Short mmCIF file of C-alpha atoms and ligand atoms in Angstrom, two decimals:
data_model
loop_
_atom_site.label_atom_id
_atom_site.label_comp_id
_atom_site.label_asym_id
_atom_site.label_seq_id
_atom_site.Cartn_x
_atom_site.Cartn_y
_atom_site.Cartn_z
CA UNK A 1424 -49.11 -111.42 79.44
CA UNK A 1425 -46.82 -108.58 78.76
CA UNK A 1426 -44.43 -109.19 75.41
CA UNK A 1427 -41.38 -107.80 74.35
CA UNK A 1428 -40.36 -110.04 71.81
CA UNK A 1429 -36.86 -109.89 70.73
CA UNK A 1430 -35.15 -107.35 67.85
CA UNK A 1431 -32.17 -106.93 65.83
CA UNK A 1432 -30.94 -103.74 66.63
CA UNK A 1433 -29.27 -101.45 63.75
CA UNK A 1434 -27.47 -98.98 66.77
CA UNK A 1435 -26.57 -102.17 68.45
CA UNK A 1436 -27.48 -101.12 71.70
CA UNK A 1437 -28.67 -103.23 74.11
CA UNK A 1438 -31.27 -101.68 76.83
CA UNK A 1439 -32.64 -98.88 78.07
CA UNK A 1440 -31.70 -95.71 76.53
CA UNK A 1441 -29.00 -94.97 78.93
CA UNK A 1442 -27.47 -97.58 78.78
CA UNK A 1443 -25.50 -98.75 75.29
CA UNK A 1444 -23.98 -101.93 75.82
CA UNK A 1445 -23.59 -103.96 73.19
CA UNK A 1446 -23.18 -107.59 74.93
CA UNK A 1447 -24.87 -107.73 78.77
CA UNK A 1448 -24.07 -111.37 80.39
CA UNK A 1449 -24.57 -112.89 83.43
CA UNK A 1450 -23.62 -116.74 84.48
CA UNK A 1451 -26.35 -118.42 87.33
CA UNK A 1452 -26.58 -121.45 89.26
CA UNK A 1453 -29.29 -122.82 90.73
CA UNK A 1454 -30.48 -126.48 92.43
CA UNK A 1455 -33.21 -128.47 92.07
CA UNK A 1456 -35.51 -129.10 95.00
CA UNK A 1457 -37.65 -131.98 95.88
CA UNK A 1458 -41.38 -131.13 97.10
CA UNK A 1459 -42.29 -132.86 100.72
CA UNK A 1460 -46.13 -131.68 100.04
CA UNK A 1461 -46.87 -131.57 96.30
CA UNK A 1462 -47.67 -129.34 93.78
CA UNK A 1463 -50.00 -130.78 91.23
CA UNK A 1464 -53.25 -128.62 90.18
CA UNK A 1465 -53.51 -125.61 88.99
CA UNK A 1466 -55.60 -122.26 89.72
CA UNK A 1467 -55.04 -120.51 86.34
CA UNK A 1468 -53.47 -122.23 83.70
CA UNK A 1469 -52.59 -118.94 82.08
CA UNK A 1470 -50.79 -117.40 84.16
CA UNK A 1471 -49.46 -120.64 85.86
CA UNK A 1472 -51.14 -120.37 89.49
CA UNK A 1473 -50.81 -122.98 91.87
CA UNK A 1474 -54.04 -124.65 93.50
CA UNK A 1475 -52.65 -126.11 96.20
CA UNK A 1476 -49.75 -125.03 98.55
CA UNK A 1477 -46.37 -126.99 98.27
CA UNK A 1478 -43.11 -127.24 100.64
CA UNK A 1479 -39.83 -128.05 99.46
CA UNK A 1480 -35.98 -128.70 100.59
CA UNK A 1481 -33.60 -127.87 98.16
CA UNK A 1482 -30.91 -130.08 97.10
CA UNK A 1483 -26.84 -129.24 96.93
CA UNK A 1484 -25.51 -132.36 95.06
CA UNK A 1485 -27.69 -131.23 91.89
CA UNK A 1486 -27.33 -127.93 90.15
CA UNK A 1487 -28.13 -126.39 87.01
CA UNK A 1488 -25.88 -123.85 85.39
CA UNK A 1489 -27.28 -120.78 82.99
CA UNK A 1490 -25.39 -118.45 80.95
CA UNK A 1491 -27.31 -115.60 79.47
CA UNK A 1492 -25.79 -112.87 77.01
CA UNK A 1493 -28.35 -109.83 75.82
CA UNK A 1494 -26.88 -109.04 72.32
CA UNK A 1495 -27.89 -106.89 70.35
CA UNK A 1496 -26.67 -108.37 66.97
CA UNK A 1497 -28.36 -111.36 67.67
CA UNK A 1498 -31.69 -112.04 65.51
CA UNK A 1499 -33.45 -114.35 67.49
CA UNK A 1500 -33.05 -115.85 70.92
CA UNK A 1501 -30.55 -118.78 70.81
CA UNK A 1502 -31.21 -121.28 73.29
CA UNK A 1503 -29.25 -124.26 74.21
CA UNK A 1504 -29.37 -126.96 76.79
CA UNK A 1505 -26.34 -129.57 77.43
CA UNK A 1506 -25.06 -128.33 74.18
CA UNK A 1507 -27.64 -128.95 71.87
CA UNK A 1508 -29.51 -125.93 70.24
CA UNK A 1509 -33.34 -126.91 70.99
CA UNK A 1510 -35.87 -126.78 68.41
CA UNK A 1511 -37.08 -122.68 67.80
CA UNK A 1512 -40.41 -123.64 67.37
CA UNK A 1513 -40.36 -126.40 70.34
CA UNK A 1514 -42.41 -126.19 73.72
CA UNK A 1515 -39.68 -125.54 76.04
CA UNK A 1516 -37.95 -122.87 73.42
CA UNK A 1517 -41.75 -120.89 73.31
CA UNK A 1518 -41.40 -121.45 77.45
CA UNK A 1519 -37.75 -119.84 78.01
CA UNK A 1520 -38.66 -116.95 75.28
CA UNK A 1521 -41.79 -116.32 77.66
CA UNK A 1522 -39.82 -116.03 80.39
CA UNK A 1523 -37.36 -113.92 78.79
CA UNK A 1524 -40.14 -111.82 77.56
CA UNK A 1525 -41.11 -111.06 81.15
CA UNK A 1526 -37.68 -109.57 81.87
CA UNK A 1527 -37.66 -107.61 78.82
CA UNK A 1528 -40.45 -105.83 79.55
CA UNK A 1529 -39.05 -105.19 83.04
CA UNK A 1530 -35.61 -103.65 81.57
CA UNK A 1531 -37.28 -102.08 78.95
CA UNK A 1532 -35.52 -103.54 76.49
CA UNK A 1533 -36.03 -105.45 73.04
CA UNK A 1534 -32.77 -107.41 72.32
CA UNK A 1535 -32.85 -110.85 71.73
CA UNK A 1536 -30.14 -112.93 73.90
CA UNK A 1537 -28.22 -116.20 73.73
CA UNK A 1538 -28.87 -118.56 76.69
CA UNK A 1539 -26.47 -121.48 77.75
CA UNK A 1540 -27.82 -123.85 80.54
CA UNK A 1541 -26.55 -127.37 81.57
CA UNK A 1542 -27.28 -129.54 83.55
CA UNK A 1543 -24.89 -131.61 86.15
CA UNK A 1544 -28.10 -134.46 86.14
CA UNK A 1545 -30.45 -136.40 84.13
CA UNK A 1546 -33.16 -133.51 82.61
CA UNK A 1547 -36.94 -134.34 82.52
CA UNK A 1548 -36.61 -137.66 83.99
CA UNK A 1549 -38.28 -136.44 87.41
CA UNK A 1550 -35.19 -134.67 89.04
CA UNK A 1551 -36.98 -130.90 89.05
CA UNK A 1552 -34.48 -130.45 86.15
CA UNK A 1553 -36.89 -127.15 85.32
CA UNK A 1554 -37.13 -125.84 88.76
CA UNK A 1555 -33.41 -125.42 88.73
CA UNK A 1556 -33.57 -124.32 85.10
CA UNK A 1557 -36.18 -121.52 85.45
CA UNK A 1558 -34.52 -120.25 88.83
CA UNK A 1559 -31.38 -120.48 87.15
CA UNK A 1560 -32.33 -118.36 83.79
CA UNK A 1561 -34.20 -115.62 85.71
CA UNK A 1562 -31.28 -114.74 87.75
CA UNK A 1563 -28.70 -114.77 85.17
CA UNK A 1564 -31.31 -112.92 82.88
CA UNK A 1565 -31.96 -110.25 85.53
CA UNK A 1566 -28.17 -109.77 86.53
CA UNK A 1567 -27.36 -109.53 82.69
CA UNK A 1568 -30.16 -106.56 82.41
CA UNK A 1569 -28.64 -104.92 85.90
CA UNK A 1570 -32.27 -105.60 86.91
CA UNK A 1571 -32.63 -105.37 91.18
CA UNK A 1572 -35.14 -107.74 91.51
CA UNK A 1573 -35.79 -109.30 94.99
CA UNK A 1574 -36.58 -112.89 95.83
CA UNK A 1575 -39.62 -112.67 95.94
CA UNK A 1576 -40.11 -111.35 92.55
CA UNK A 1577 -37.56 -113.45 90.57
CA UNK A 1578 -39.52 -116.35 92.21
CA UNK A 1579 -42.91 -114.99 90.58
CA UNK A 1580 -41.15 -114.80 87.34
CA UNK A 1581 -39.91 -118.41 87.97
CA UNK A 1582 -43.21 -119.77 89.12
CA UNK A 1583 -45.12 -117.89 85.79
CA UNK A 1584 -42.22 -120.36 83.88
CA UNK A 1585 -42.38 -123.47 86.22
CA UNK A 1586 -44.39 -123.53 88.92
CA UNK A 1587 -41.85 -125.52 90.99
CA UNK A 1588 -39.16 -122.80 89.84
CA UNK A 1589 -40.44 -120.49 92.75
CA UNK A 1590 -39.24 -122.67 95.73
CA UNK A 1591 -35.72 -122.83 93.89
CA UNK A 1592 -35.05 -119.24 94.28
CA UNK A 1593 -34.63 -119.98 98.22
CA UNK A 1594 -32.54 -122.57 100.06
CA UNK A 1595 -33.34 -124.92 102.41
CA UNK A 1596 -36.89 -125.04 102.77
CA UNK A 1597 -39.54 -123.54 100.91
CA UNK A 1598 -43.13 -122.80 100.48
CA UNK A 1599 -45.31 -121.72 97.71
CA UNK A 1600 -48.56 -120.90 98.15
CA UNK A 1601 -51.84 -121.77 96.75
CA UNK A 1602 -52.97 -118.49 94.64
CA UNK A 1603 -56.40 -117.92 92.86
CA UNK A 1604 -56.92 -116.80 89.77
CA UNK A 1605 -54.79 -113.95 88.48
CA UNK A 1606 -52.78 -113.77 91.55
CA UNK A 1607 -49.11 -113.55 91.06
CA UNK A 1608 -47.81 -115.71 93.86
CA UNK A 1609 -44.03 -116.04 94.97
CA UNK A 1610 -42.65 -118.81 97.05
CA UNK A 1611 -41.02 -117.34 100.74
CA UNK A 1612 -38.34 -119.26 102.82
CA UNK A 1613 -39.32 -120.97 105.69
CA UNK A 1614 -35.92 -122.01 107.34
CA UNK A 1615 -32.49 -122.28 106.13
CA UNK A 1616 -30.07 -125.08 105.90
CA UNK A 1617 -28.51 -124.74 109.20
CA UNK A 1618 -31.81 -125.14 110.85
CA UNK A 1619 -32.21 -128.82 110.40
CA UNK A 1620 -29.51 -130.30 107.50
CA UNK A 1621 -31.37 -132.86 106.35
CA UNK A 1622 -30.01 -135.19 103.53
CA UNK A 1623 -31.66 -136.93 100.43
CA UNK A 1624 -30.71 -139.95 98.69
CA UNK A 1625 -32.11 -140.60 95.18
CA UNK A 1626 -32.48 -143.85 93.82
CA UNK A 1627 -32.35 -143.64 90.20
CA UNK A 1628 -34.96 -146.33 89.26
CA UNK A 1629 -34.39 -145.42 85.00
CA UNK A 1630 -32.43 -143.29 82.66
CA UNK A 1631 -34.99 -141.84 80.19
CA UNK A 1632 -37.19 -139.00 80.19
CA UNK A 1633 -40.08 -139.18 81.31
CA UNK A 1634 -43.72 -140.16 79.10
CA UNK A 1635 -45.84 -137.19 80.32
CA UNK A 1636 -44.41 -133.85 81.47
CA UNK A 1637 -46.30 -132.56 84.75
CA UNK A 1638 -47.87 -129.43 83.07
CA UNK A 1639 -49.85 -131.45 81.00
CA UNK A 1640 -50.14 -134.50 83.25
CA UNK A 1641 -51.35 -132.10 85.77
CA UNK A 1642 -54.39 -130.22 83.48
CA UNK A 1643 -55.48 -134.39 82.86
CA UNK A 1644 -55.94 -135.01 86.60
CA UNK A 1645 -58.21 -131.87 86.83
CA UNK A 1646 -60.04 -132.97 83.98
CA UNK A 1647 -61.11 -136.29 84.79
CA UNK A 1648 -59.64 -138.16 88.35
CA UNK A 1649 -62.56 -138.73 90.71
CA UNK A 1650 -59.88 -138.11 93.58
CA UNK A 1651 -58.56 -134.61 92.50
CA UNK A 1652 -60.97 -132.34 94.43
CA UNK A 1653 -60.21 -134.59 97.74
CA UNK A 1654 -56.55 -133.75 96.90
CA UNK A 1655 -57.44 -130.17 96.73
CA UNK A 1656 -59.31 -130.19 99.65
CA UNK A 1657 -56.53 -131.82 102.56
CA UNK A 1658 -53.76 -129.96 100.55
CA UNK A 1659 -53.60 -126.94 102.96
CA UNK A 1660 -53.85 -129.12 106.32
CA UNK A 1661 -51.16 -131.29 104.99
CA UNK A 1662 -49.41 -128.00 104.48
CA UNK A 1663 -49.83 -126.43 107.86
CA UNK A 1664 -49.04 -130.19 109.73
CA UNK A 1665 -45.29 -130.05 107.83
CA UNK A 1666 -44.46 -126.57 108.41
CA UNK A 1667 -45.30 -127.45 112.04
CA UNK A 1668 -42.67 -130.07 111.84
CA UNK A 1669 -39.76 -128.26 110.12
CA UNK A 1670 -40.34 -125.77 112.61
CA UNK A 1671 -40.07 -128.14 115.14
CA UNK A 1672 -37.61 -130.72 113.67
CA UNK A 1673 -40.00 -133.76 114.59
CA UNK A 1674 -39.13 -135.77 112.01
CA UNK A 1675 -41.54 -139.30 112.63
CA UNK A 1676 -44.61 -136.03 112.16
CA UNK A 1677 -42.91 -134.65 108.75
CA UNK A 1678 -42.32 -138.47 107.73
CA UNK A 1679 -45.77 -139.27 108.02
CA UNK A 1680 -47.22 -136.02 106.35
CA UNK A 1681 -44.95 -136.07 103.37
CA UNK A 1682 -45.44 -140.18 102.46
CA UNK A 1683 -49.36 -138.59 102.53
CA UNK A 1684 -48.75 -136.07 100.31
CA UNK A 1685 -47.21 -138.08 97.82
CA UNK A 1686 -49.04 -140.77 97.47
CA UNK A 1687 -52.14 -138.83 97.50
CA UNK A 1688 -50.55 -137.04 94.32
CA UNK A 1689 -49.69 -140.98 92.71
CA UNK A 1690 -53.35 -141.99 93.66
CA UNK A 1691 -54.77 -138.85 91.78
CA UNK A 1692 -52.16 -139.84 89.18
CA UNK A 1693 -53.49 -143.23 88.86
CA UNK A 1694 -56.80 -142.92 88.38
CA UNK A 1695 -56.44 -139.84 85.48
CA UNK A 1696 -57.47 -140.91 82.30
CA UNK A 1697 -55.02 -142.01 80.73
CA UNK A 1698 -53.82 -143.06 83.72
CA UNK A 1699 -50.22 -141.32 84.41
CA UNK A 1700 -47.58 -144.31 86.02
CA UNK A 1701 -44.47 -143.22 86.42
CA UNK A 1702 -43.39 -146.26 88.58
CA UNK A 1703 -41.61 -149.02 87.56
CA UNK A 1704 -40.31 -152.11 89.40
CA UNK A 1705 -37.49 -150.92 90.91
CA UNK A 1706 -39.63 -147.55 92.41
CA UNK A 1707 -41.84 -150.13 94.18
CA UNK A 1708 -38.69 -152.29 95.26
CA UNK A 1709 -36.88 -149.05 96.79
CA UNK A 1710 -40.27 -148.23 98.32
CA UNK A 1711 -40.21 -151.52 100.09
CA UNK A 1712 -36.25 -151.34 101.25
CA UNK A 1713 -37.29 -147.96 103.08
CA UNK A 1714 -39.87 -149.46 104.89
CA UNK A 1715 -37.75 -151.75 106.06
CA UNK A 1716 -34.95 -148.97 107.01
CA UNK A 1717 -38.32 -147.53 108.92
CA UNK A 1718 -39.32 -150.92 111.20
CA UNK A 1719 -35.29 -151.13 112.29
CA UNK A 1720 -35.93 -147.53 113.63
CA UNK A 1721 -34.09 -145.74 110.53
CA UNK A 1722 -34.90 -141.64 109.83
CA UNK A 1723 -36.43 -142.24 106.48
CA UNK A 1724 -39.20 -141.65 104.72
CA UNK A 1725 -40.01 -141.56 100.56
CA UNK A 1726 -41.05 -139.37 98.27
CA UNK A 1727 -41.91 -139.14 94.23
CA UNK A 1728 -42.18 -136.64 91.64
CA UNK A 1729 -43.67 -137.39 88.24
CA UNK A 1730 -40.58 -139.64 87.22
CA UNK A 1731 -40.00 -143.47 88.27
CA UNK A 1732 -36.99 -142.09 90.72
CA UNK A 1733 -37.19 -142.37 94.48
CA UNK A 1734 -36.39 -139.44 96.88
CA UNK A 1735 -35.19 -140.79 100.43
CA UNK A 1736 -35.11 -137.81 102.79
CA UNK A 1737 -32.80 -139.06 106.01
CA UNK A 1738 -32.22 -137.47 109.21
CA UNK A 1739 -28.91 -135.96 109.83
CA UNK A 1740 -26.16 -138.10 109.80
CA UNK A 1741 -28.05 -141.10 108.14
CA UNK A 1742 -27.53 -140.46 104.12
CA UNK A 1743 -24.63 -142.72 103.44
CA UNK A 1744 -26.22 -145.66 105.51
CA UNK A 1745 -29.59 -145.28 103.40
CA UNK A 1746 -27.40 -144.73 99.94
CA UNK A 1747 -25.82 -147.84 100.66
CA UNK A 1748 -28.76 -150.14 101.66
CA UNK A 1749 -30.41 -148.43 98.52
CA UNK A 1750 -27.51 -149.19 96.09
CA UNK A 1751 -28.21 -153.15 96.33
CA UNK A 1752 -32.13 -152.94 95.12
CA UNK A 1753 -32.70 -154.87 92.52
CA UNK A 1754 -33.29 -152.74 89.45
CA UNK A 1755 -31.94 -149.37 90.74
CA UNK A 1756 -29.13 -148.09 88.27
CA UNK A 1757 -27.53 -145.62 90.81
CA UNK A 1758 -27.80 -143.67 93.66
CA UNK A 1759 -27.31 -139.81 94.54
CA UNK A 1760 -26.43 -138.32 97.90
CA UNK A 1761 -27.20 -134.68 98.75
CA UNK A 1762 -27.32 -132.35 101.59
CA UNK A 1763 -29.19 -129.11 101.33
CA UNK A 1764 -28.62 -126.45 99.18
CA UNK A 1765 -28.39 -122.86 98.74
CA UNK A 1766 -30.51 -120.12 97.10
CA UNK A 1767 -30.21 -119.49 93.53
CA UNK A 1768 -27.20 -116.89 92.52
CA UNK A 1769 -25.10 -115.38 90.09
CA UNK A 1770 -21.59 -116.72 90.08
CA UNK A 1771 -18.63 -116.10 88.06
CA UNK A 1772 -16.68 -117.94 87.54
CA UNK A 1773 -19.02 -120.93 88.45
CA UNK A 1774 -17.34 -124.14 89.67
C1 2P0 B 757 -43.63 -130.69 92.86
N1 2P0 B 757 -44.06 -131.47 90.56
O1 2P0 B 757 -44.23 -130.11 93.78
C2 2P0 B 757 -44.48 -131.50 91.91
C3 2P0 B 757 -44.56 -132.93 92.28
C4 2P0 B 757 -44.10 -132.77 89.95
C5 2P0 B 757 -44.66 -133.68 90.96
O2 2P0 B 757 -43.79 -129.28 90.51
O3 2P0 B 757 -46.62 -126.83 84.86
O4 2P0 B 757 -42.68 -128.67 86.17
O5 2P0 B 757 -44.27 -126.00 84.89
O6 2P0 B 757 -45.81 -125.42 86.76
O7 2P0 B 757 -43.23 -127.03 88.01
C6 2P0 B 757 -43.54 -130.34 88.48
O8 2P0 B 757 -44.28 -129.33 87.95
O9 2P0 B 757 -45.01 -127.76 86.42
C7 2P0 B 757 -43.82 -130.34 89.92
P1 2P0 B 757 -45.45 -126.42 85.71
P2 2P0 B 757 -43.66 -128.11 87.13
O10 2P0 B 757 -42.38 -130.64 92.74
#
């Protein structure tokens, strides 16, 4: 991996040689997005490769907002998430300098910057709180360094942070590919909002972060669950049956393909050693109110992420019916509504 680590600089200038700025900022905002067929697996742990494909819908109600300043008086990158300064010498700090790195050596440029992101949502508790964050920092990073970057290469530098980063870049839905080794993938669109506005309900089954993060969760199934290479193997066809469905807006086909997906990813979950269970009572109780929503002929179907919370992904139209009947399981604290959202962007000033 290319570095350009960051530097105090005496002439306080701030980028390439023609340029002499002393203080370059740009303000992003970005949404999370919930996968329909899962990523979990990698090709290259290095260079953060996916091994199987995934397909996501991004949400609107959820967004993550990033500030980034280049400065060249500052003597270290300063990083802070929902107001607290994190840790220099924590994972995620060494993560976002990486990333930073990346568009440092891009802009040719050694300054070190101050970074701002929050959060309008619970972080690390399953809600693709670093999806929105990576997609969010690489496009107020490359705006700050007047860097002309197109989608499709902001979403490599995303993906190289957070795999799930990629499909942020893009609204409505998304797919990134598998890659092999060494190959620097990007996620593409697939269809925008207007093609089929589905909406999500989340049932948020617990508060707290989350025991195992999915990088490292996700090396563990590799290593030892007797159903990963299975998972490997049906990834792509599970792949090719729901971009068949988007396309053609069949919703009982996408229903049944994404409920696979995901609980083929919680079965190679399960049997990992140690075993990673991010249910609790409440998931399995909003599990079972959906299927009933399904047998009285409701547009519904579930899906997980590594985090106890439950994704409900409605037909048009049929959100606030499924947030209420979700509201009233036993267990669940609250419940989110969201439509689809838009691509990662700069904004200023950001609402
Ligand atoms: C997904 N997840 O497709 C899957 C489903 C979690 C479960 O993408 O190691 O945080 O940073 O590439 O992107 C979460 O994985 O992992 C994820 P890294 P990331 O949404």
């Amino acid at each position: 991996m290319l570095r350009a680590q960051c530097l105090r600089h005496p002439l306080e200038e701030c980028g390439p040689v023609n340029r002499s700025a002393k203080q370059l900022s740009q303000t992003a905002v970005a949404h999370p997005n919930i996968a329909l067929i899962k990523y979990w697996g990698k090709a290259d742990a290095e260079l953060n490769v996916p091994a199987v494909p995934s397909i996501s819908i991004t949400l609107d109600a959820l967004a993550t907002t990033t500030s980034v300043s280049f400065d060249a008086r500052l003597e270290t990158d300063s990083i802070s998430l929902n107001g607290l300064e994190l840790d220099a010498d924590s994972k995620q700090a060494q993560r976002i300098r990486d990333c930073l790195d990346q568009l440092r050596v891009l802009a040719a440029t050694t300054c070190c910057a101050r970074v701002q992101s929050h959060n309008d949502f619970p972080t690390g508790a399953g809600l693709a709180s670093s999806a929105s964050g990576f997609a969010a920092l690489v496009v107020a990073a490359a705006a700050a360094l007047e860097l002309e970057l197109s989608a499709a290469d902001a979403s490599r530098l995303a993906r190289a942070a957070s795999a799930s980063a990629a499909r942020s870049l893009y609204g409505g839905f998304a797919e990134l590919p598998a890659g092999q080794p060494g190959e620097d993938v990007a996620a593409k669109a697939i269809a925008g909002v207007e093609h089929w506005p589905l909406e999500v309900v989340i049932a948020i089954c617990a508060e707290g972060p989350k025991t195992t993060g999915s990088t490292q969760g996700m090396l563990d199934s590799a290593a030892t669950s007797p159903f990963y290479s299975a998972w490997i193997d049906t990834a792509t066809a599970d792949a090719d049956a729901a971009r068949a469905a988007i396309m053609g807006r069949d919703f009982p086909a996408l229903a049944a393909v994404a409920e696979s997906s995901c609980l083929k990813m919680h079965a190679v979950m399960h049997t990992t050693r140690p075993a990673l269970i991010y249910w609790n009572a409440a998931t399995v109780a909003t599990l079972e109110r959906i299927r009933s929503l399904q047998q009285a002929g409701m547009d519904v179907f579930f899906t997980m992420d590594a985090g106890p919370q439950v994704k409900a992904v409605c037909g048009p139209g049929h959100g606030a019916e499924v947030q209420a009947a979700l509201a009233t399981v036993p267990g669940v604290h609250r419940v989110l509504h969201s439509g689809l959202g838009g691509p990662a962007r700069t904004c200023d000033p950001c609402s």
